[in-house]
Amino acid sequence: MARCRKCRKKADIFIPHHRLPLCDAHFKEWFEEYLERTIKKFKMFPKTAKVLVAISGGKDSLALWQALTNLGFDTEGVFIDLGIEDFSIISRRVSENFAENIGKTLHVVSLKKETGISIPDLKARTQKYCSLCGSIKRYLLNRFARLNKFDVIVTGHNLDDEASSLLGNTINWHLKYLARKYPVLPEGNGFVKKAKPLCRFTSFEIKEYARRQNIEFLEERCPLSPEATRLVYAEIMDELEKRMPGTKIRFYMDYLRKVYPIFNERVEEFLEKPLTTCEFCGEPSVSSPCFVCKLKAEAKA
Ligand code: SF4
Ligand code: ZN
Ligand code: ZN
């Protein structure tokens, strides 16, 4: 067995991505230091920021909240209850237990209470419920953070998520997404700043951190998740990584360094419609009423 790179004791974990053997204690230290370096590298937020962590009950968001707490950041969590029956009930319970264990506040925003509809109601109406669900989550997170004066919203997106969605957006030349694909998006036009501090961590590293920190997380995926094309891109990226280790991080970081600045310069051109403010809820939107206020009105009708 290899020796820990830091203390030369027997290594408990090998991180292939960094070719790094580490003991348990130094793995925790490495994970948290690398997280802090990522936050600084991308100028995500300072130590004094009021941080809202978007919590799903899965390993990524809970590991992120744990590590930010260990590093002394000022955080609160928010859980969006999508009304997906047992899945939402269990993931909410897991998230609430976790918040209690670390002594932090978890806010719960209920989609049904806010809009009169749940995701299963939407699924009965449209096949595009997943992309609507994503937009609704972003809407509710932004609204909650803005009204409660948080400086930044952080989400648990990891390197595997970012590399596979980058592949999907590149293959389909979704320029409007590519032009905004960066791990930190500034505040402005009614949007609260958003950041993805785990963007340089693989799913494997996060799972190991969560396990070693004794975090109880939910492994099940949403039962409404379709056999999405997204998964195909994830599988292709995994295969490329297996054959050519380091592909994911190179693909993603080279994009951020070499390609993103070129697309981002023309971001306004790639947006389908200019942004305005919804006159009913005050959120930034391409129409007024915004899509959520329209859904609310339909639910009442
Ligand atoms: Fe929403 Fe479930 Fe689709 Fe994820 S898989 S976007 S939680 S409906
Ligand atoms: Zn060690
Ligand atoms: Zn609105």
Short mmCIF file of C-alpha atoms and ligand atoms in Angstrom, two decimals:
data_model
loop_
_atom_site.label_atom_id
_atom_site.label_comp_id
_atom_site.label_asym_id
_atom_site.label_seq_id
_atom_site.Cartn_x
_atom_site.Cartn_y
_atom_site.Cartn_z
CA MET A 1 0.00 0.00 0.00
CA ALA A 2 1.26 3.46 -0.87
CA ARG A 3 2.25 5.98 1.79
CA CYS A 4 0.44 9.27 2.51
CA ARG A 5 2.14 12.06 0.53
CA LYS A 6 2.01 14.36 3.59
CA CYS A 7 2.90 12.22 6.64
CA ARG A 8 4.28 8.96 5.12
CA LYS A 9 1.83 6.85 7.18
CA LYS A 10 -0.10 4.14 5.36
CA ALA A 11 -2.42 5.79 2.80
CA ASP A 12 -6.18 5.23 3.17
CA ILE A 13 -7.18 6.66 -0.18
CA PHE A 14 -5.65 7.22 -3.61
CA ILE A 15 -6.99 10.15 -5.63
CA PRO A 16 -6.34 9.13 -9.26
CA HIS A 17 -7.16 12.54 -10.63
CA HIS A 18 -4.26 14.14 -8.68
CA ARG A 19 -2.14 10.94 -8.38
CA LEU A 20 -2.26 11.54 -4.65
CA PRO A 21 -2.13 8.86 -1.90
CA LEU A 22 -3.36 10.26 1.45
CA CYS A 23 -4.24 9.08 4.94
CA ASP A 24 -7.72 9.87 6.29
CA ALA A 25 -6.69 13.01 8.17
CA HIS A 26 -4.74 14.43 5.24
CA PHE A 27 -7.50 13.61 2.78
CA LYS A 28 -9.90 15.79 4.84
CA GLU A 29 -7.28 18.53 5.00
CA TRP A 30 -6.60 18.30 1.25
CA PHE A 31 -10.33 18.40 0.39
CA GLU A 32 -11.01 21.50 2.47
CA GLU A 33 -7.85 23.32 1.37
CA TYR A 34 -8.57 22.60 -2.30
CA LEU A 35 -12.14 23.86 -1.79
CA GLU A 36 -10.85 27.10 -0.27
CA ARG A 37 -8.32 27.47 -3.10
CA THR A 38 -11.11 26.99 -5.68
CA ILE A 39 -13.25 29.65 -3.96
CA LYS A 40 -10.29 32.07 -4.08
CA LYS A 41 -9.14 31.14 -7.60
CA PHE A 42 -12.51 32.01 -9.12
CA LYS A 43 -13.14 34.94 -6.70
CA MET A 44 -16.38 33.25 -5.65
CA PHE A 45 -16.99 34.95 -2.28
CA PRO A 46 -15.02 36.31 0.66
CA LYS A 47 -14.98 34.83 4.18
CA THR A 48 -17.38 37.58 5.32
CA ALA A 49 -20.11 36.71 2.77
CA LYS A 50 -23.57 35.52 3.81
CA VAL A 51 -23.74 32.22 1.91
CA LEU A 52 -26.91 30.33 0.99
CA VAL A 53 -26.25 26.63 0.27
CA ALA A 54 -28.81 24.92 -1.99
CA ILE A 55 -29.45 21.58 -0.30
CA SER A 56 -30.95 18.52 -1.99
CA GLY A 57 -30.11 15.78 0.53
CA GLY A 58 -27.58 14.24 -1.89
CA LYS A 59 -23.84 13.81 -1.21
CA ASP A 60 -22.68 16.88 -3.12
CA SER A 61 -24.71 19.59 -1.40
CA LEU A 62 -24.27 18.07 2.08
CA ALA A 63 -20.50 17.57 1.64
CA LEU A 64 -20.23 21.17 0.43
CA TRP A 65 -22.17 22.48 3.45
CA GLN A 66 -20.04 20.39 5.82
CA ALA A 67 -16.74 21.56 4.31
CA LEU A 68 -17.81 25.24 4.24
CA THR A 69 -18.86 24.89 7.89
CA ASN A 70 -15.50 23.31 8.82
CA LEU A 71 -13.75 26.19 7.04
CA GLY A 72 -15.72 28.74 9.11
CA PHE A 73 -17.92 30.27 6.39
CA ASP A 74 -21.19 31.98 7.40
CA THR A 75 -23.78 29.66 5.83
CA GLU A 76 -27.46 28.78 5.91
CA GLY A 77 -29.12 26.10 3.81
CA VAL A 78 -32.27 26.08 1.72
CA PHE A 79 -34.19 23.02 0.60
CA ILE A 80 -36.72 23.31 -2.22
CA ASP A 81 -39.59 20.90 -1.61
CA LEU A 82 -40.75 19.93 -5.11
CA GLY A 83 -43.67 17.80 -3.86
CA ILE A 84 -42.30 14.61 -5.45
CA GLU A 85 -44.02 12.34 -2.92
CA ASP A 86 -41.74 10.01 -0.90
CA PHE A 87 -38.59 11.29 -2.61
CA SER A 88 -39.20 14.87 -1.43
CA ILE A 89 -40.27 13.72 2.05
CA ILE A 90 -37.16 11.57 2.57
CA SER A 91 -34.69 14.04 1.08
CA ARG A 92 -36.17 16.81 3.24
CA ARG A 93 -35.82 14.64 6.36
CA VAL A 94 -32.19 13.77 5.51
CA SER A 95 -31.41 17.47 4.95
CA GLU A 96 -33.12 18.56 8.19
CA ASN A 97 -31.24 15.91 10.21
CA PHE A 98 -27.96 17.04 8.70
CA ALA A 99 -28.64 20.73 9.47
CA GLU A 100 -29.47 19.80 13.06
CA ASN A 101 -26.24 17.78 13.38
CA ILE A 102 -24.06 20.68 12.24
CA GLY A 103 -26.14 23.25 14.17
CA LYS A 104 -27.09 25.34 11.13
CA THR A 105 -30.36 26.82 9.87
CA LEU A 106 -32.14 25.06 7.00
CA HIS A 107 -34.95 26.96 5.29
CA VAL A 108 -37.59 25.02 3.40
CA VAL A 109 -39.35 26.52 0.37
CA SER A 110 -42.37 24.54 -0.78
CA LEU A 111 -43.15 24.70 -4.47
CA LYS A 112 -46.79 23.81 -3.83
CA LYS A 113 -47.18 26.59 -1.24
CA GLU A 114 -45.41 29.14 -3.43
CA THR A 115 -47.16 28.38 -6.71
CA GLY A 116 -50.10 26.01 -6.07
CA ILE A 117 -48.48 23.26 -8.16
CA SER A 118 -45.98 20.44 -7.62
CA ILE A 119 -43.61 18.75 -10.07
CA PRO A 120 -45.93 15.70 -10.48
CA ASP A 121 -48.73 18.18 -11.45
CA LEU A 122 -46.40 19.61 -14.08
CA LYS A 123 -45.44 16.15 -15.32
CA ALA A 124 -49.12 15.41 -15.95
CA ARG A 125 -49.24 18.48 -18.22
CA THR A 126 -45.96 18.49 -20.12
CA GLN A 127 -43.09 16.25 -21.13
CA LYS A 128 -40.73 19.16 -20.53
CA TYR A 129 -41.28 18.99 -16.76
CA CYS A 130 -37.57 18.41 -16.09
CA SER A 131 -36.34 21.56 -17.76
CA LEU A 132 -39.23 23.49 -16.14
CA CYS A 133 -38.27 21.98 -12.78
CA GLY A 134 -34.70 23.24 -13.25
CA SER A 135 -35.92 26.75 -14.11
CA ILE A 136 -38.35 26.76 -11.16
CA LYS A 137 -35.59 25.73 -8.75
CA ARG A 138 -33.35 28.53 -10.04
CA TYR A 139 -36.26 30.99 -9.73
CA LEU A 140 -37.13 29.98 -6.14
CA LEU A 141 -33.47 29.98 -5.05
CA ASN A 142 -32.84 33.42 -6.51
CA ARG A 143 -36.03 34.84 -5.03
CA PHE A 144 -35.34 33.41 -1.58
CA ALA A 145 -31.72 34.61 -1.59
CA ARG A 146 -32.64 38.09 -2.87
CA LEU A 147 -35.48 38.65 -0.38
CA ASN A 148 -33.33 37.38 2.51
CA LYS A 149 -30.27 39.39 1.50
CA PHE A 150 -27.78 36.57 0.93
CA ASP A 151 -24.59 37.58 -0.88
CA VAL A 152 -24.21 34.36 -2.85
CA ILE A 153 -26.02 31.10 -3.65
CA VAL A 154 -23.79 28.02 -3.81
CA THR A 155 -24.74 24.70 -5.40
CA GLY A 156 -23.10 21.27 -5.27
CA HIS A 157 -22.36 20.85 -9.01
CA ASN A 158 -19.19 18.77 -9.35
CA LEU A 159 -16.60 18.24 -12.09
CA ASP A 160 -18.47 15.23 -13.53
CA ASP A 161 -21.65 17.35 -13.85
CA GLU A 162 -19.81 20.29 -15.37
CA ALA A 163 -17.73 18.26 -17.86
CA SER A 164 -20.71 16.22 -19.10
CA SER A 165 -22.99 19.25 -19.49
CA LEU A 166 -20.15 21.06 -21.27
CA LEU A 167 -19.89 18.12 -23.69
CA GLY A 168 -23.67 18.18 -24.27
CA ASN A 169 -23.74 21.93 -24.83
CA THR A 170 -20.76 21.73 -27.19
CA ILE A 171 -22.14 18.87 -29.27
CA ASN A 172 -25.40 20.79 -29.66
CA TRP A 173 -23.71 24.22 -29.90
CA HIS A 174 -25.95 25.73 -27.24
CA LEU A 175 -24.15 29.04 -27.37
CA LYS A 176 -26.37 30.79 -24.84
CA TYR A 177 -25.43 28.18 -22.22
CA LEU A 178 -21.77 28.03 -23.24
CA ALA A 179 -21.52 31.80 -22.93
CA ARG A 180 -22.65 31.59 -19.28
CA LYS A 181 -20.91 28.35 -18.32
CA TYR A 182 -18.62 29.57 -15.58
CA PRO A 183 -18.35 28.45 -11.94
CA VAL A 184 -19.26 31.90 -10.68
CA LEU A 185 -21.89 34.20 -12.12
CA PRO A 186 -21.93 37.80 -10.90
CA GLU A 187 -24.91 39.52 -9.29
CA GLY A 188 -26.86 42.03 -11.35
CA ASN A 189 -30.22 42.64 -13.06
CA GLY A 190 -32.02 41.12 -10.05
CA PHE A 191 -29.83 37.99 -9.98
CA VAL A 192 -27.98 37.06 -6.81
CA LYS A 193 -24.36 35.93 -7.33
CA LYS A 194 -24.07 32.16 -7.89
CA ALA A 195 -21.10 29.85 -7.41
CA LYS A 196 -20.17 26.19 -7.80
CA PRO A 197 -17.30 25.63 -5.34
CA LEU A 198 -17.12 21.87 -6.06
CA CYS A 199 -16.52 22.39 -9.78
CA ARG A 200 -12.97 20.94 -9.56
CA PHE A 201 -13.92 17.88 -7.45
CA THR A 202 -14.91 14.53 -8.91
CA SER A 203 -17.97 12.67 -7.73
CA PHE A 204 -15.64 10.02 -6.27
CA GLU A 205 -13.72 12.55 -4.14
CA ILE A 206 -16.93 14.09 -2.82
CA LYS A 207 -18.45 10.74 -1.97
CA GLU A 208 -15.29 9.73 -0.10
CA TYR A 209 -15.29 13.00 1.82
CA ALA A 210 -19.00 12.59 2.72
CA ARG A 211 -18.43 8.99 3.83
CA ARG A 212 -15.39 9.84 5.94
CA GLN A 213 -17.23 12.76 7.57
CA ASN A 214 -20.07 10.32 8.46
CA ILE A 215 -22.60 12.31 6.46
CA GLU A 216 -25.89 10.50 5.91
CA PHE A 217 -26.99 11.38 2.42
CA LEU A 218 -29.61 10.18 0.01
CA GLU A 219 -28.28 8.00 -2.82
CA GLU A 220 -31.58 7.57 -4.70
CA ARG A 221 -32.15 9.70 -7.74
CA CYS A 222 -35.39 11.53 -8.38
CA PRO A 223 -37.97 8.91 -9.50
CA LEU A 224 -39.21 11.27 -12.22
CA SER A 225 -35.76 11.46 -13.79
CA PRO A 226 -36.16 10.32 -17.39
CA GLU A 227 -33.48 8.32 -19.19
CA ALA A 228 -31.99 11.64 -20.09
CA THR A 229 -29.54 12.31 -22.89
CA ARG A 230 -27.55 13.99 -20.11
CA LEU A 231 -26.66 10.51 -18.85
CA VAL A 232 -25.29 9.54 -22.25
CA TYR A 233 -22.87 12.47 -22.12
CA ALA A 234 -21.89 11.51 -18.57
CA GLU A 235 -21.16 7.93 -19.68
CA ILE A 236 -19.09 9.14 -22.64
CA MET A 237 -17.07 11.43 -20.37
CA ASP A 238 -16.51 8.53 -17.94
CA GLU A 239 -15.24 6.36 -20.78
CA LEU A 240 -12.88 9.09 -22.02
CA GLU A 241 -11.60 9.57 -18.46
CA LYS A 242 -11.00 5.85 -18.12
CA ARG A 243 -9.01 5.66 -21.34
CA MET A 244 -7.27 9.02 -20.94
CA PRO A 245 -7.09 9.98 -17.24
CA GLY A 246 -7.29 13.72 -16.67
CA THR A 247 -9.59 14.36 -19.65
CA LYS A 248 -12.47 15.78 -17.60
CA ILE A 249 -10.49 18.40 -15.73
CA ARG A 250 -8.50 19.34 -18.88
CA PHE A 251 -11.66 19.64 -21.01
CA TYR A 252 -13.40 21.78 -18.38
CA MET A 253 -10.48 23.99 -17.28
CA ASP A 254 -9.27 24.59 -20.86
CA TYR A 255 -12.81 25.61 -21.77
CA LEU A 256 -12.90 28.13 -18.91
CA ARG A 257 -9.48 29.49 -19.82
CA LYS A 258 -9.47 29.46 -23.60
CA VAL A 259 -13.03 29.38 -24.94
CA TYR A 260 -15.40 30.86 -22.34
CA PRO A 261 -13.96 34.41 -22.59
CA ILE A 262 -14.59 34.44 -26.36
CA PHE A 263 -18.23 33.34 -26.03
CA ASN A 264 -18.90 35.44 -22.95
CA GLU A 265 -17.87 38.61 -24.76
CA ARG A 266 -20.88 38.12 -27.03
CA VAL A 267 -23.30 36.76 -24.41
CA GLU A 268 -26.03 39.37 -25.14
CA GLU A 269 -26.09 38.28 -28.79
CA PHE A 270 -26.75 34.65 -27.87
CA LEU A 271 -29.70 35.33 -25.54
CA GLU A 272 -32.99 34.69 -27.30
CA LYS A 273 -34.80 37.63 -25.67
CA PRO A 274 -33.60 40.57 -23.57
CA LEU A 275 -34.26 40.42 -19.82
CA THR A 276 -36.94 42.44 -18.10
CA THR A 277 -38.49 42.39 -14.61
CA CYS A 278 -41.73 40.55 -13.87
CA GLU A 279 -44.22 43.21 -12.74
CA PHE A 280 -45.97 40.69 -10.44
CA CYS A 281 -43.08 39.13 -8.47
CA GLY A 282 -40.14 41.42 -9.27
CA GLU A 283 -37.89 38.57 -10.49
CA PRO A 284 -35.74 38.95 -13.62
CA SER A 285 -37.44 37.31 -16.57
CA VAL A 286 -37.75 37.40 -20.36
CA SER A 287 -41.49 38.14 -20.03
CA SER A 288 -43.96 39.78 -17.66
CA PRO A 289 -45.72 37.95 -16.10
CA CYS A 290 -42.78 35.57 -15.73
CA PHE A 291 -43.25 31.84 -16.31
CA VAL A 292 -43.77 31.15 -12.59
CA CYS A 293 -46.44 33.85 -12.22
CA LYS A 294 -48.16 32.35 -15.30
CA LEU A 295 -48.08 28.89 -13.67
CA LYS A 296 -49.53 30.40 -10.46
CA ALA A 297 -52.37 32.06 -12.39
CA GLU A 298 -53.13 28.77 -14.22
CA ALA A 299 -53.18 26.87 -10.91
CA LYS A 300 -55.75 29.33 -9.50
CA ALA A 301 -57.97 29.27 -12.60
FE1 SF4 B 1 -36.72 17.90 -11.19
FE2 SF4 B 1 -36.59 15.26 -10.79
FE3 SF4 B 1 -36.27 16.27 -13.26
FE4 SF4 B 1 -34.38 16.62 -11.39
S1 SF4 B 1 -35.02 14.68 -12.31
S2 SF4 B 1 -35.17 18.17 -12.79
S3 SF4 B 1 -35.65 16.86 -9.55
S4 SF4 B 1 -38.12 16.35 -12.00
ZN ZN B 2 -1.16 11.64 6.22
ZN ZN B 3 -43.29 36.70 -11.76
#
